[in-house]
Amino acid sequence: RDKGSVEVSVGSNLYLNGTINNKAGTTTLESRNGSIIQGNERATLYAQDLVLKAKNSIGTLSGQAIDAALSNGGTLEATTKGGAIVLDVHSDAKLRLNAGNSQSGYGNVSVIASGDITGIAGDAVSIVGSNINLTSTTGSIGSIANGGALVIGAHETLGADNRLRGGNVVAVARNDVSL
């Protein structure tokens, strides 16, 4: 198969209103000063490797998740500077997700995958965020046999009322869960 490359970078919000079909290549979408938003419920990103970067959020907890499907062996990397990462993956999901840091704060992470949810080989931590919700509807989360447990960094943050928030992990799978 021929390998293609799709790269889109915008200064404000990036709305996904159609399908991107790049099943044999890398698709990189970036919103330098805004969010990546699922603008159409039928829009789906098909890629071998998918890279999503946004200053704010990728998908929304109160609205639409970003719909994606990875080719066999593909990876999905998503990074925000404290915003949420919300994904609906219609395949296995080898992930590297980072929803913030100690300076910008941490956003929540929500992933629903139709297949297995695993980390990318060699990563010390696969998912970083505040509250992390993972669901595999037909597969496993992490794998004892194939590369080990999924390593998660769920961080608490101090709210405006001086109460700790976040630091919760919920993992639901049809098969095994290995964190």
Coordinates of N, CA, C and O in Angstrom, one line a residue:
R1 N 0.8 -1.2 0.0 CA 0.0 0.0 0.0 C 0.9 1.2 0.0 O 1.9 1.3 0.7
D2 N 0.4 2.2 -0.7 CA 1.1 3.5 -0.7 C 0.9 4.2 0.7 O -0.2 4.0 1.3
K3 N 1.9 4.9 1.1 CA 1.7 5.7 2.4 C 1.5 7.1 2.1 O 2.3 7.7 1.3
G4 N 0.6 7.7 2.8 CA 0.3 9.1 2.6 C 0.5 9.9 3.9 O 0.7 9.3 4.9
S5 N 0.5 11.2 3.8 CA 0.7 12.0 4.9 C -0.4 13.2 4.8 O -0.5 13.8 3.8
V6 N -1.1 13.4 5.9 CA -2.1 14.5 6.0 C -1.7 15.3 7.2 O -1.6 14.8 8.3
E7 N -1.5 16.6 6.9 CA -1.1 17.5 8.0 C -2.0 18.8 7.9 O -2.0 19.4 6.9
V8 N -2.7 19.1 9.0 CA -3.5 20.3 9.1 C -3.2 21.0 10.4 O -3.2 20.4 11.5
S9 N -2.9 22.3 10.3 CA -2.6 23.1 11.5 C -3.3 24.4 11.4 O -3.2 25.1 10.3
V10 N -4.1 24.8 12.4 CA -4.9 26.0 12.4 C -4.6 26.8 13.6 O -4.2 26.3 14.6
G11 N -4.8 28.1 13.6 CA -4.6 29.0 14.7 C -5.7 29.0 15.7 O -5.5 29.4 16.9
S12 N -6.9 28.6 15.3 CA -8.0 28.6 16.3 C -8.7 27.2 16.3 O -8.0 26.2 16.2
N13 N -10.0 27.1 16.5 CA -10.6 25.8 16.6 C -10.6 25.1 15.2 O -10.7 25.7 14.2
L14 N -10.4 23.8 15.3 CA -10.5 22.9 14.1 C -11.7 22.1 14.2 O -11.8 21.3 15.1
Y15 N -12.6 22.3 13.3 CA -13.9 21.5 13.2 C -13.8 20.4 12.2 O -13.4 20.6 11.1
L16 N -14.1 19.2 12.7 CA -14.1 18.0 11.8 C -15.5 17.8 11.3 O -16.4 17.4 12.0
N17 N -15.7 18.1 10.0 CA -17.1 18.0 9.4 C -17.2 16.9 8.3 O -18.2 16.8 7.7
G18 N -16.1 16.2 8.1 CA -16.1 15.2 7.0 C -15.1 14.1 7.4 O -14.6 14.1 8.5
T19 N -14.9 13.2 6.5 CA -14.1 12.0 6.7 C -12.7 12.3 6.1 O -12.6 12.8 5.0
I20 N -11.7 11.9 6.9 CA -10.3 11.9 6.4 C -9.9 10.4 6.3 O -10.0 9.7 7.3
N21 N -9.6 10.0 5.1 CA -9.3 8.6 4.9 C -7.8 8.4 4.5 O -7.4 8.7 3.4
N22 N -6.9 8.0 5.5 CA -5.5 7.9 5.3 C -5.0 6.6 6.0 O -4.2 6.7 6.9
K23 N -5.6 5.5 5.6 CA -5.4 4.2 6.3 C -4.0 3.7 6.2 O -3.7 2.8 7.0
A24 N -3.2 4.2 5.4 CA -1.8 3.7 5.3 C -0.8 4.7 5.7 O 0.4 4.5 5.5
G25 N -1.2 5.8 6.2 CA -0.2 6.9 6.6 C -0.5 7.6 7.9 O -1.4 7.2 8.6
T26 N 0.3 8.6 8.1 CA 0.1 9.4 9.3 C -0.7 10.7 9.1 O -0.5 11.4 8.1
T27 N -1.7 10.9 9.9 CA -2.6 12.0 9.9 C -2.3 12.9 11.1 O -2.4 12.4 12.2
T28 N -1.9 14.1 11.0 CA -1.6 15.0 12.1 C -2.6 16.2 12.0 O -2.6 16.9 11.0
L29 N -3.3 16.4 13.1 CA -4.3 17.6 13.1 C -3.9 18.4 14.4 O -3.7 17.9 15.5
E30 N -3.8 19.7 14.2 CA -3.3 20.6 15.3 C -4.2 21.9 15.3 O -4.4 22.5 14.3
S31 N -4.6 22.2 16.5 CA -5.2 23.5 16.8 C -4.3 24.2 17.8 O -4.3 23.9 19.0
R32 N -3.5 25.2 17.3 CA -2.5 25.9 18.1 C -3.0 26.7 19.2 O -2.4 26.8 20.3
N33 N -4.2 27.3 19.1 CA -4.8 28.1 20.1 C -6.2 27.8 20.4 O -6.9 28.6 21.1
G34 N -6.7 26.7 20.0 CA -8.1 26.3 20.3 C -8.3 24.9 20.6 O -7.4 24.2 21.2
S35 N -9.4 24.3 20.1 CA -9.7 22.9 20.3 C -10.0 22.2 19.0 O -10.2 22.8 18.0
I36 N -9.9 20.9 19.0 CA -10.3 20.0 17.9 C -11.7 19.5 18.2 O -11.9 18.9 19.3
I37 N -12.7 19.9 17.4 CA -14.1 19.7 17.7 C -14.7 18.8 16.6 O -14.6 19.0 15.4
Q38 N -15.5 17.8 17.1 CA -16.3 16.9 16.2 C -17.5 17.8 15.7 O -18.5 17.9 16.4
G39 N -17.4 18.3 14.5 CA -18.4 19.2 14.0 C -19.6 18.5 13.4 O -20.6 19.1 13.2
N40 N -19.4 17.2 13.0 CA -20.4 16.5 12.3 C -20.4 15.1 12.9 O -19.3 14.5 13.0
E41 N -21.5 14.5 13.3 CA -21.6 13.2 14.0 C -21.1 12.1 13.1 O -20.7 11.0 13.6
R42 N -21.1 12.3 11.8 CA -20.6 11.2 10.9 C -19.1 11.4 10.5 O -18.6 10.5 9.8
A43 N -18.5 12.4 10.9 CA -17.1 12.6 10.5 C -16.2 11.6 11.3 O -16.4 11.4 12.5
T44 N -15.3 10.9 10.5 CA -14.5 9.9 11.1 C -13.1 10.1 10.5 O -12.9 10.4 9.4
L45 N -12.1 9.9 11.4 CA -10.7 10.0 11.0 C -10.2 8.5 10.8 O -10.1 7.8 11.8
Y46 N -9.8 8.1 9.6 CA -9.2 6.8 9.4 C -7.7 7.0 9.1 O -7.3 7.8 8.2
A47 N -6.9 6.3 9.9 CA -5.4 6.5 9.7 C -4.7 5.3 10.2 O -5.2 4.5 11.1
Q48 N -3.5 5.1 9.7 CA -2.5 4.2 10.3 C -2.1 4.7 11.7 O -2.2 4.1 12.7
D49 N -1.5 5.9 11.6 CA -1.1 6.6 12.8 C -1.8 8.0 12.8 O -1.8 8.7 11.9
L50 N -2.4 8.3 14.0 CA -3.1 9.6 14.1 C -2.5 10.4 15.3 O -2.3 9.9 16.4
V51 N -2.2 11.7 15.0 CA -1.6 12.6 16.0 C -2.6 13.8 16.1 O -2.8 14.5 15.1
L52 N -3.1 14.0 17.3 CA -4.0 15.1 17.5 C -3.3 16.0 18.6 O -2.9 15.6 19.7
K53 N -3.2 17.4 18.3 CA -2.7 18.3 19.3 C -3.6 19.5 19.4 O -4.0 20.1 18.3
A54 N -3.8 20.0 20.6 CA -4.7 21.2 20.8 C -4.3 21.9 22.0 O -3.9 21.2 23.0
K55 N -4.3 23.2 22.0 CA -4.1 24.0 23.2 C -5.2 23.7 24.2 O -4.9 23.5 25.4
N56 N -6.4 23.6 23.8 CA -7.5 23.4 24.7 C -7.9 22.0 24.7 O -7.2 21.1 25.1
S57 N -9.1 21.6 24.2 CA -9.5 20.2 24.2 C -9.5 19.5 22.9 O -9.5 20.2 21.8
I58 N -9.6 18.2 23.0 CA -9.8 17.3 21.8 C -11.1 16.6 22.0 O -11.1 15.7 22.9
G59 N -12.1 16.9 21.3 CA -13.5 16.4 21.6 C -14.0 17.1 22.9 O -13.3 17.9 23.5
T60 N -15.2 16.8 23.3 CA -15.8 17.5 24.5 C -16.5 16.5 25.3 O -17.2 15.6 24.8
L61 N -16.4 16.6 26.6 CA -17.1 15.7 27.5 C -18.6 15.9 27.5 O -19.4 14.9 27.7
S62 N -19.1 17.1 27.2 CA -20.5 17.4 27.2 C -21.1 17.3 25.8 O -22.3 17.4 25.6
G63 N -20.2 17.0 24.8 CA -20.7 16.9 23.4 C -20.2 15.7 22.7 O -20.4 14.6 23.1
Q64 N -19.6 15.9 21.6 CA -19.1 14.8 20.7 C -17.7 14.4 21.0 O -16.8 15.3 21.1
A65 N -17.5 13.1 21.1 CA -16.1 12.6 21.1 C -15.6 12.6 19.6 O -16.3 12.7 18.7
I66 N -14.2 12.7 19.5 CA -13.6 12.6 18.2 C -13.7 11.1 17.7 O -13.2 10.2 18.4
D67 N -14.3 10.9 16.6 CA -14.4 9.5 16.0 C -13.2 9.2 15.2 O -12.8 10.0 14.3
A68 N -12.6 8.0 15.5 CA -11.4 7.6 14.7 C -11.4 6.1 14.6 O -12.0 5.4 15.4
A69 N -10.7 5.6 13.6 CA -10.4 4.2 13.4 C -9.0 4.0 12.9 O -8.6 4.7 12.0
L70 N -8.3 3.1 13.5 CA -6.9 2.9 13.2 C -6.7 1.6 12.4 O -7.4 0.6 12.7
S71 N -5.8 1.7 11.4 CA -5.5 0.4 10.7 C -4.7 -0.5 11.7 O -4.2 -0.1 12.7
N72 N -4.7 -1.8 11.3 CA -4.0 -2.8 12.1 C -2.6 -2.3 12.5 O -1.8 -2.0 11.7
G73 N -2.3 -2.3 13.8 CA -1.0 -1.9 14.3 C -0.8 -0.4 14.4 O 0.2 0.1 14.8
G74 N -1.8 0.4 14.1 CA -1.7 1.8 14.1 C -1.7 2.4 15.6 O -2.0 1.7 16.5
T75 N -1.3 3.7 15.7 CA -1.2 4.3 17.0 C -2.0 5.6 17.0 O -2.2 6.2 15.9
L76 N -2.4 6.1 18.2 CA -3.1 7.3 18.3 C -2.4 8.1 19.5 O -2.3 7.6 20.6
E77 N -1.9 9.3 19.1 CA -1.3 10.2 20.1 C -2.1 11.4 20.2 O -2.5 12.0 19.1
A78 N -2.5 11.9 21.4 CA -3.2 13.1 21.6 C -2.7 13.9 22.7 O -2.4 13.3 23.8
T79 N -2.5 15.2 22.5 CA -1.9 16.1 23.5 C -2.7 17.4 23.6 O -3.0 18.0 22.6
T80 N -3.0 17.8 24.9 CA -3.6 19.1 25.1 C -2.7 19.8 26.2 O -1.9 19.2 26.9
K81 N -3.0 21.1 26.4 CA -2.3 21.8 27.5 C -3.3 22.0 28.6 O -3.6 23.1 29.1
G82 N -3.9 20.9 29.1 CA -4.8 21.0 30.2 C -6.3 20.8 29.9 O -7.1 20.7 30.7
G83 N -6.6 20.6 28.6 CA -7.9 20.4 28.2 C -8.3 18.9 28.1 O -7.4 18.1 28.2
A84 N -9.5 18.6 28.0 CA -10.0 17.2 27.9 C -9.6 16.6 26.6 O -9.3 17.2 25.6
I85 N -9.5 15.2 26.7 CA -9.3 14.4 25.5 C -10.4 13.4 25.5 O -10.5 12.6 26.5
V86 N -11.3 13.4 24.5 CA -12.5 12.6 24.4 C -12.5 11.9 23.1 O -12.6 12.5 22.0
L87 N -12.3 10.5 23.1 CA -12.2 9.8 21.8 C -13.1 8.6 21.8 O -13.3 7.9 22.8
D88 N -13.6 8.3 20.6 CA -14.4 7.1 20.3 C -13.7 6.4 19.2 O -13.7 6.9 18.0
V89 N -13.0 5.3 19.5 CA -12.1 4.6 18.5 C -12.8 3.3 18.1 O -13.0 2.5 18.9
H90 N -13.0 3.2 16.8 CA -13.7 2.1 16.2 C -12.7 1.0 15.8 O -12.8 0.5 14.6
S91 N -11.8 0.7 16.7 CA -10.7 -0.3 16.4 C -10.0 -0.6 17.7 O -10.3 0.0 18.7
D92 N -8.9 -1.4 17.6 CA -7.9 -1.4 18.7 C -7.3 0.0 18.8 O -7.3 0.7 17.8
A93 N -6.9 0.3 20.0 CA -6.3 1.6 20.3 C -5.0 1.5 21.0 O -5.0 1.2 22.2
K94 N -3.9 1.7 20.3 CA -2.5 1.8 20.9 C -2.4 3.3 21.2 O -2.3 4.1 20.2
L95 N -2.3 3.7 22.4 CA -2.5 5.1 22.8 C -1.2 5.7 23.5 O -0.6 5.1 24.3
R96 N -1.1 7.0 23.3 CA -0.2 7.9 24.1 C -1.0 9.2 24.2 O -1.2 9.9 23.3
L97 N -1.6 9.4 25.4 CA -2.5 10.5 25.6 C -2.0 11.4 26.8 O -1.7 10.9 27.8
N98 N -1.9 12.7 26.5 CA -1.4 13.6 27.6 C -2.3 14.8 27.6 O -2.2 15.7 26.8
A99 N -3.1 14.9 28.7 CA -4.0 16.0 28.9 C -3.5 17.0 29.9 O -4.1 17.3 30.9
G100 N -2.3 17.5 29.7 CA -1.8 18.6 30.5 C -0.5 18.2 31.3 O 0.1 17.2 31.0
N101 N -0.2 19.2 32.2 CA 1.0 19.0 33.0 C 0.8 19.8 34.3 O -0.2 20.5 34.5
S102 N 1.8 19.8 35.1 CA 1.7 20.5 36.5 C 1.5 22.0 36.3 O 0.9 22.6 37.2
Q103 N 2.1 22.6 35.2 CA 2.0 24.0 35.1 C 0.6 24.4 34.5 O 0.0 25.4 35.0
S104 N 0.1 23.7 33.5 CA -1.1 24.1 32.8 C -2.4 23.5 33.5 O -3.5 23.9 33.3
G105 N -2.1 22.4 34.3 CA -3.2 21.7 34.9 C -3.6 20.5 34.0 O -3.0 20.3 33.0
Y106 N -4.5 19.6 34.5 CA -4.8 18.4 33.8 C -6.2 18.4 33.4 O -7.1 18.7 34.2
G107 N -6.5 17.9 32.2 CA -7.9 17.7 31.7 C -8.3 16.3 31.9 O -7.4 15.4 32.2
N108 N -9.5 16.0 31.8 CA -10.1 14.7 31.9 C -9.8 13.9 30.6 O -9.8 14.5 29.5
V109 N -9.8 12.6 30.7 CA -9.6 11.7 29.5 C -10.7 10.7 29.5 O -11.0 10.0 30.5
S110 N -11.3 10.5 28.3 CA -12.4 9.5 28.1 C -12.1 8.8 26.8 O -12.1 9.5 25.7
V111 N -12.0 7.5 26.8 CA -11.8 6.7 25.6 C -12.7 5.6 25.6 O -12.8 4.8 26.6
I112 N -13.5 5.4 24.5 CA -14.3 4.2 24.2 C -13.7 3.6 23.0 O -13.5 4.3 22.0
A113 N -13.3 2.4 23.1 CA -12.7 1.7 21.9 C -13.5 0.4 21.7 O -13.9 -0.3 22.6
S114 N -13.6 0.0 20.4 CA -14.3 -1.2 20.1 C -13.4 -2.4 20.3 O -13.9 -3.6 20.4
G115 N -12.1 -2.2 20.3 CA -11.1 -3.3 20.5 C -10.3 -3.1 21.7 O -10.7 -2.4 22.7
D116 N -9.1 -3.6 21.7 CA -8.2 -3.5 22.9 C -7.7 -2.1 23.0 O -7.4 -1.4 22.0
I117 N -7.4 -1.7 24.3 CA -6.8 -0.4 24.6 C -5.4 -0.7 25.2 O -5.4 -1.4 26.3
T118 N -4.3 -0.3 24.5 CA -3.0 -0.6 25.0 C -2.2 0.7 24.9 O -2.6 1.6 24.2
G119 N -1.0 0.7 25.5 CA 0.0 1.8 25.3 C 0.9 1.5 24.1 O 0.9 0.4 23.6
I120 N 1.6 2.6 23.8 CA 2.6 2.5 22.7 C 3.9 1.9 23.3 O 4.3 2.4 24.4
A121 N 4.4 0.9 22.7 CA 5.6 0.2 23.2 C 6.7 1.2 23.5 O 7.0 2.2 22.8
G122 N 7.3 1.1 24.7 CA 8.4 1.9 25.1 C 8.0 3.1 26.0 O 8.9 3.8 26.5
D123 N 6.7 3.4 26.1 CA 6.3 4.6 26.9 C 6.3 4.2 28.4 O 5.9 3.1 28.7
A124 N 6.9 5.1 29.2 CA 6.9 4.9 30.6 C 5.4 5.1 31.2 O 5.0 4.3 32.0
V125 N 4.7 6.1 30.7 CA 3.3 6.3 31.0 C 2.5 6.5 29.7 O 2.9 7.3 28.9
S126 N 1.4 5.8 29.6 CA 0.7 5.9 28.3 C -0.4 7.0 28.4 O -0.7 7.5 27.3
I127 N -1.0 7.2 29.5 CA -2.1 8.1 29.6 C -1.9 9.0 30.9 O -1.8 8.5 32.0
V128 N -2.0 10.4 30.6 CA -1.8 11.3 31.7 C -3.1 12.3 31.7 O -3.4 12.8 30.6
G129 N -3.7 12.5 32.8 CA -4.8 13.3 32.9 C -5.3 13.5 34.3 O -4.6 13.1 35.3
S130 N -6.5 14.0 34.5 CA -7.1 14.2 35.8 C -8.0 12.9 36.1 O -7.5 12.0 36.7
N131 N -9.2 13.0 35.7 CA -10.1 11.8 35.8 C -10.0 11.0 34.4 O -10.1 11.6 33.4
I132 N -9.7 9.7 34.5 CA -9.5 8.9 33.3 C -10.5 7.8 33.3 O -10.7 7.0 34.2
N133 N -11.3 7.8 32.2 CA -12.3 6.8 31.9 C -12.0 6.0 30.6 O -11.9 6.6 29.6
L134 N -11.8 4.7 30.8 CA -11.5 3.9 29.6 C -12.6 2.8 29.5 O -12.9 2.1 30.5
T135 N -13.0 2.5 28.3 CA -14.0 1.5 28.0 C -13.6 0.7 26.8 O -13.4 1.4 25.7
S136 N -13.5 -0.6 26.9 CA -13.2 -1.4 25.7 C -14.5 -2.3 25.6 O -14.7 -3.2 26.4
T137 N -15.2 -2.1 24.5 CA -16.5 -2.8 24.4 C -16.4 -4.3 24.0 O -17.3 -5.1 24.3
T138 N -15.3 -4.7 23.3 CA -15.1 -6.1 22.9 C -13.8 -6.6 23.2 O -13.5 -7.8 23.0
G139 N -12.9 -5.8 23.8 CA -11.5 -6.3 24.1 C -11.1 -6.1 25.5 O -11.8 -6.2 26.4
S140 N -9.8 -5.9 25.6 CA -9.1 -5.8 26.9 C -8.5 -4.4 27.1 O -8.3 -3.7 26.1
I141 N -8.2 -4.0 28.3 CA -7.4 -2.8 28.6 C -6.1 -3.2 29.2 O -6.1 -3.9 30.2
G142 N -5.0 -2.8 28.5 CA -3.7 -3.3 28.9 C -3.6 -4.8 28.5 O -4.5 -5.4 28.0
S143 N -2.3 -5.3 28.7 CA -2.1 -6.7 28.3 C -1.0 -7.3 29.0 O 0.2 -6.8 28.9
I144 N -1.2 -8.3 29.8 CA -0.1 -9.0 30.5 C 0.8 -9.7 29.5 O 2.1 -9.6 29.6
A145 N 0.3 -10.2 28.4 CA 1.0 -11.0 27.5 C 1.8 -10.1 26.4 O 2.8 -10.5 26.0
N146 N 1.2 -9.0 26.1 CA 1.7 -8.2 25.0 C 2.2 -6.8 25.4 O 1.6 -5.8 25.2
G147 N 3.3 -6.8 26.2 CA 3.9 -5.5 26.5 C 3.5 -5.0 27.9 O 4.0 -3.9 28.3
G148 N 2.7 -5.7 28.6 CA 2.5 -5.3 30.0 C 1.3 -4.4 30.2 O 0.5 -4.1 29.3
A149 N 1.1 -4.0 31.5 CA 0.0 -3.3 31.9 C 0.0 -1.9 31.3 O 1.0 -1.3 31.0
L150 N -1.2 -1.3 31.2 CA -1.3 0.1 30.7 C -1.0 1.0 31.9 O -1.6 0.9 33.0
V151 N 0.0 1.9 31.8 CA 0.5 2.7 32.8 C -0.2 4.1 32.7 O -0.2 4.7 31.7
I152 N -0.9 4.5 33.8 CA -1.7 5.7 33.8 C -1.3 6.7 34.9 O -1.0 6.2 36.0
G153 N -1.2 7.9 34.6 CA -0.9 9.0 35.6 C -2.2 9.8 35.8 O -2.4 10.7 35.0
A154 N -3.0 9.5 36.8 CA -4.2 10.3 37.1 C -3.9 11.3 38.2 O -3.6 10.9 39.3
H155 N -3.9 12.6 37.9 CA -3.4 13.6 38.8 C -4.5 14.3 39.5 O -5.5 14.7 38.9
E156 N -4.3 14.6 40.8 CA -5.3 15.4 41.5 C -4.8 16.9 41.3 O -3.7 17.2 41.2
T157 N -5.8 17.8 41.3 CA -5.5 19.2 41.3 C -6.3 19.9 42.4 O -7.4 19.4 42.8
L158 N -5.8 21.0 42.8 CA -6.5 21.8 43.9 C -7.5 22.8 43.2 O -7.1 23.6 42.4
G159 N -8.8 22.6 43.6 CA -9.8 23.5 43.0 C -9.8 24.9 43.6 O -9.1 25.1 44.6
A160 N -10.6 25.8 43.1 CA -10.7 27.1 43.6 C -11.2 27.2 45.1 O -10.9 28.1 45.8
D161 N -11.9 26.1 45.5 CA -12.4 26.0 46.9 C -11.4 25.3 47.8 O -11.8 24.9 48.9
N162 N -10.2 25.1 47.3 CA -9.1 24.4 48.1 C -9.4 22.9 48.3 O -8.9 22.4 49.3
R163 N -10.3 22.3 47.5 CA -10.5 20.9 47.6 C -9.8 20.2 46.4 O -9.8 20.7 45.3
L164 N -9.3 19.0 46.7 CA -8.7 18.2 45.7 C -9.7 17.7 44.7 O -10.8 17.2 45.1
R165 N -9.4 17.7 43.4 CA -10.3 17.2 42.4 C -9.5 16.2 41.5 O -8.3 16.4 41.3
G166 N -10.1 15.3 40.9 CA -9.5 14.4 40.0 C -8.7 13.2 40.6 O -8.9 12.9 41.8
G167 N -7.9 12.6 39.8 CA -7.1 11.5 40.3 C -7.9 10.2 40.3 O -7.4 9.2 40.9
N168 N -9.0 10.1 39.6 CA -9.8 8.9 39.5 C -9.6 8.2 38.2 O -9.4 8.8 37.1
V169 N -9.6 6.8 38.3 CA -9.5 6.0 37.1 C -10.6 5.0 37.1 O -10.9 4.3 38.1
V170 N -11.4 4.9 35.9 CA -12.4 3.9 35.8 C -12.0 3.2 34.5 O -11.9 3.8 33.4
A171 N -11.9 1.8 34.6 CA -11.6 1.0 33.4 C -12.6 -0.1 33.3 O -12.7 -0.9 34.3
V172 N -13.3 -0.2 32.2 CA -14.3 -1.2 32.0 C -14.0 -1.9 30.7 O -13.8 -1.3 29.6
A173 N -13.9 -3.3 30.7 CA -13.6 -4.0 29.5 C -14.4 -5.3 29.5 O -14.8 -5.8 30.5
R174 N -14.7 -5.8 28.3 CA -15.3 -7.1 28.1 C -14.4 -8.2 28.6 O -14.8 -9.2 29.2
N175 N -13.1 -8.0 28.3 CA -12.1 -9.0 28.7 C -11.3 -8.5 29.9 O -11.8 -7.9 30.8
D176 N -10.0 -8.7 29.9 CA -9.1 -8.4 31.0 C -8.8 -6.9 31.1 O -8.8 -6.2 30.1
V177 N -8.5 -6.5 32.3 CA -8.0 -5.1 32.6 C -6.7 -5.3 33.4 O -6.6 -6.0 34.4
S178 N -5.7 -4.7 32.8 CA -4.3 -4.7 33.4 C -3.8 -3.3 33.4 O -3.3 -2.8 32.4
L179 N -3.8 -2.7 34.6 CA -3.3 -1.3 34.8 C -2.1 -1.4 35.7 O -1.9 -2.2 36.5

